[in-house]
Coordinates of C-alpha atoms in Angstrom, one line a residue:
M1 CA 67.6 28.1 97.5
V2 CA 71.0 27.2 96.8
G3 CA 72.0 30.7 97.7
H4 CA 70.6 30.7 100.7
F5 CA 71.8 27.1 101.7
Q6 CA 75.5 28.3 101.1
E7 CA 74.9 31.1 103.5
F8 CA 73.8 28.1 106.3
E9 CA 77.2 26.4 105.4
D10 CA 79.2 29.8 105.7
E11 CA 77.8 30.4 109.1
Y12 CA 78.4 27.2 110.4
L13 CA 82.1 27.6 108.8
E14 CA 82.5 30.6 110.6
M15 CA 81.3 29.9 113.6
M16 CA 84.0 26.7 113.8
Y17 CA 86.7 29.5 112.9
E18 CA 85.5 31.5 116.1
F19 CA 86.0 28.4 118.1
H20 CA 89.6 28.0 116.4
E21 CA 90.6 31.1 117.5
S22 CA 90.2 30.4 121.4
D23 CA 91.2 26.6 120.7
E24 CA 93.6 26.4 117.7
G25 CA 92.6 23.1 115.9
G26 CA 90.3 21.8 118.9
V27 CA 87.2 19.7 118.6
V28 CA 84.4 21.4 118.9
R29 CA 81.3 19.4 120.5
T30 CA 78.3 19.5 118.2
G31 CA 76.3 20.6 121.2
D32 CA 78.5 23.9 121.4
L33 CA 78.3 24.5 117.7
A34 CA 74.3 24.3 117.8
S35 CA 74.2 26.1 120.7
G36 CA 76.7 29.1 119.0
L37 CA 74.4 29.1 116.0
G38 CA 70.9 28.7 118.0
V39 CA 70.1 25.8 116.0
S40 CA 69.0 22.4 117.3
P41 CA 71.7 19.6 117.9
A42 CA 70.1 17.0 115.2
S43 CA 70.4 20.2 112.7
A44 CA 73.8 21.0 113.7
T45 CA 75.1 17.0 113.2
E46 CA 73.4 17.0 109.7
M47 CA 75.5 20.0 108.4
V48 CA 78.5 18.9 110.4
Q49 CA 78.4 15.6 108.3
R50 CA 77.5 17.1 105.3
L51 CA 80.7 19.6 105.4
A52 CA 82.6 16.9 106.5
A53 CA 81.7 14.8 103.3
R54 CA 82.5 18.1 101.3
G55 CA 86.2 18.1 102.8
Y56 CA 85.5 21.3 104.8
L57 CA 85.5 19.3 108.6
E58 CA 86.6 16.3 110.0
Y59 CA 84.1 14.8 111.7
I60 CA 84.5 12.6 114.6
P61 CA 81.5 10.3 115.9
Y62 CA 80.5 11.2 119.9
K63 CA 82.8 13.7 120.0
G64 CA 82.4 16.7 117.2
A65 CA 84.7 18.2 114.6
R66 CA 87.4 20.2 113.5
L67 CA 87.9 22.3 110.5
T68 CA 90.3 20.6 107.7
E69 CA 92.7 23.0 106.2
Q70 CA 90.2 23.4 103.5
G71 CA 87.6 24.5 106.2
L72 CA 90.2 26.9 108.0
V73 CA 90.7 28.7 105.3
H74 CA 86.8 29.4 104.2
G75 CA 86.1 30.0 107.8
Q76 CA 88.8 32.3 108.0
K77 CA 87.8 34.5 105.2
M78 CA 84.3 34.7 106.2
K79 CA 85.1 35.9 109.5
R80 CA 87.4 38.2 108.1
R81 CA 84.5 39.7 105.8
H82 CA 82.1 39.9 108.9
R83 CA 84.6 41.9 110.9
L84 CA 85.5 44.1 107.8
A85 CA 81.7 44.6 107.4
T86 CA 82.0 46.0 110.9
V87 CA 84.9 48.2 110.7
L88 CA 82.9 49.5 107.7
L89 CA 79.5 50.4 109.3
K90 CA 81.2 52.0 112.7
L91 CA 82.9 54.5 110.2
L92 CA 79.7 55.0 108.8
P93 CA 76.5 56.9 110.7
Y94 CA 74.8 53.8 110.8
D95 CA 72.0 53.2 113.7
G96 CA 71.2 49.6 113.3
N97 CA 72.6 46.5 115.0
P98 CA 75.9 46.0 113.2
H99 CA 76.4 42.4 114.0
D100 CA 73.2 41.4 112.3
T101 CA 73.9 43.9 109.1
A102 CA 77.5 42.3 109.0
C103 CA 76.1 38.7 108.9
R104 CA 74.2 39.7 105.9
L105 CA 76.8 42.0 104.4
E106 CA 79.4 38.9 104.5
H107 CA 78.0 37.0 102.0
A108 CA 77.7 39.6 99.5
I109 CA 81.3 40.8 99.8
D110 CA 83.5 39.0 97.0
D111 CA 87.5 38.9 96.7
D112 CA 87.2 42.6 95.2
M113 CA 85.2 44.2 97.9
E114 CA 87.4 42.5 100.4
V115 CA 90.3 44.0 99.2
A116 CA 88.6 47.5 98.7
L117 CA 87.8 47.2 102.3
S118 CA 90.7 45.9 103.7
H119 CA 92.0 49.3 103.4
L120 CA 90.2 50.3 106.4
V121 CA 92.5 48.0 108.4
N122 CA 95.8 47.2 109.5
A123 CA 97.4 44.1 111.5
E124 CA 96.3 46.0 115.0
T125 CA 92.9 47.3 113.8
R126 CA 90.3 45.2 116.0
D127 CA 86.7 45.1 115.4
P128 CA 84.0 47.4 117.3
S129 CA 83.6 44.4 119.6
G130 CA 87.6 44.5 120.8
R131 CA 88.4 41.4 118.5
L132 CA 91.5 41.3 116.1
I133 CA 90.6 41.2 112.0
P134 CA 91.5 37.8 111.0
K135 CA 94.6 37.9 108.7
P136 CA 93.7 37.8 104.8
T137 CA 93.9 34.4 103.4
S138 CA 96.8 33.8 101.0
D139 CA 95.2 35.0 97.6
I140 CA 93.7 38.1 99.1
A141 CA 97.4 38.5 101.2
E142 CA 98.9 38.5 97.7
R143 CA 96.9 41.1 96.2
L144 CA 97.1 43.5 98.9
S145 CA 101.2 43.2 99.1
S146 CA 101.5 44.5 96.0
M147 CA 99.3 47.7 96.5
G148 CA 101.6 49.6 99.0
Q149 CA 100.4 50.4 103.0
T150 CA 97.5 52.2 103.9
C151 CA 96.3 53.8 107.2
S152 CA 93.7 56.1 108.5
L153 CA 94.7 59.6 109.2
D154 CA 94.5 59.3 112.7
V155 CA 97.4 57.3 113.0
L156 CA 99.7 58.8 109.9
A157 CA 103.0 60.0 111.7
E158 CA 104.2 63.1 111.9
G159 CA 106.5 64.1 108.6
D160 CA 104.7 61.2 106.9
S161 CA 103.0 61.6 103.4
G162 CA 100.6 59.7 101.2
R163 CA 97.9 59.7 98.6
L164 CA 94.0 60.0 99.8
T165 CA 92.2 57.0 98.6
I166 CA 88.8 56.5 100.9
L167 CA 87.3 59.5 102.5
L168 CA 84.4 58.3 104.3
V169 CA 82.6 61.8 105.5
P170 CA 79.0 63.3 104.7
A171 CA 78.5 64.9 101.8
T172 CA 78.5 68.6 102.8
E173 CA 82.0 68.2 104.6
L174 CA 83.3 66.1 101.6
T175 CA 82.0 69.1 98.9
V176 CA 84.2 71.9 101.0
M177 CA 86.8 69.6 101.3
N178 CA 86.9 68.7 97.5
Q179 CA 86.8 72.3 96.9
Q180 CA 90.1 73.2 98.8
G181 CA 91.6 70.2 96.7
F182 CA 91.1 67.4 99.7
E183 CA 90.1 64.7 97.1
I184 CA 90.9 60.9 96.0
G185 CA 94.3 61.2 94.9
A186 CA 95.7 64.4 96.3
F187 CA 99.0 64.1 98.2
V188 CA 99.0 65.3 102.0
R189 CA 101.5 65.2 104.4
K190 CA 101.2 65.5 108.2
E191 CA 102.6 68.9 109.9
N192 CA 102.4 70.1 113.1
S193 CA 99.1 68.1 113.8
S194 CA 97.3 69.3 110.4
F195 CA 97.3 67.6 106.7
V196 CA 99.1 69.8 104.5
L197 CA 98.2 69.5 100.5
E198 CA 100.5 70.0 97.4
N199 CA 98.4 73.5 97.2
G200 CA 99.8 74.8 100.3
I201 CA 96.5 74.8 102.3
A202 CA 96.3 73.3 105.6
I203 CA 93.4 71.4 107.4
Q204 CA 93.4 70.5 110.9
L205 CA 90.7 67.4 111.2
S206 CA 88.6 66.1 114.6
D207 CA 89.5 62.5 115.7
D208 CA 86.4 61.2 114.1
V209 CA 87.1 62.6 110.9
M210 CA 90.7 61.6 110.5
K211 CA 89.4 57.6 111.4
S212 CA 87.2 57.9 108.4
I213 CA 89.9 59.2 105.9
F214 CA 92.9 56.5 104.3
V215 CA 95.7 57.4 102.7
K216 CA 98.2 55.3 100.6
I217 CA 101.5 55.8 102.4
E218 CA 104.1 57.1 100.1
P219 CA 107.9 55.7 100.8
K220 CA 110.4 57.6 102.5
T221 CA 113.1 58.8 99.9
V222 CA 116.6 58.8 101.4

């Protein structure tokens, strides 16, 4: 029960963060919050007061509530994890409801998994519904800053190179790629719209496959 209740709190703070995205620092009416979450106004009021008592919200009677700094950090983290989950589902051959599934997945994503999923996006990446991915909180940003820049092959610039870090492709295709040396850790350079391995093999990939393969970019030597 404690785990489920924590998920309820996460959902409220995530929804508060969504309101914050459109009206930074604004007061959210309890009725609007209840409507967004599909709960009764009484339930929303009770949870808002509970979260205010824990320091996540500033509750203003008869007006609504706004996120405190503590609540903003938590809401941002949960919304980021939700949208990272939708990006992952978009890269997979997944036919279910990505929003509903991401709502469940976000509660299972810990810091280590968030760091791993962060390699699927950059500052300009949008989720499947067209919304930007919230920036990482300071603790995650610090970990990512020491790991170098990652990007998908479809945005790797001509002449740039990197080490393969993620290959989200079907097992049959992956087996063929591995046999050619196209595997995690391999060095690859983009040349003439192809991807050339250290062994000299050049591979051309479809747009969809390029979006599902990621590299850690190697710094250019002067």
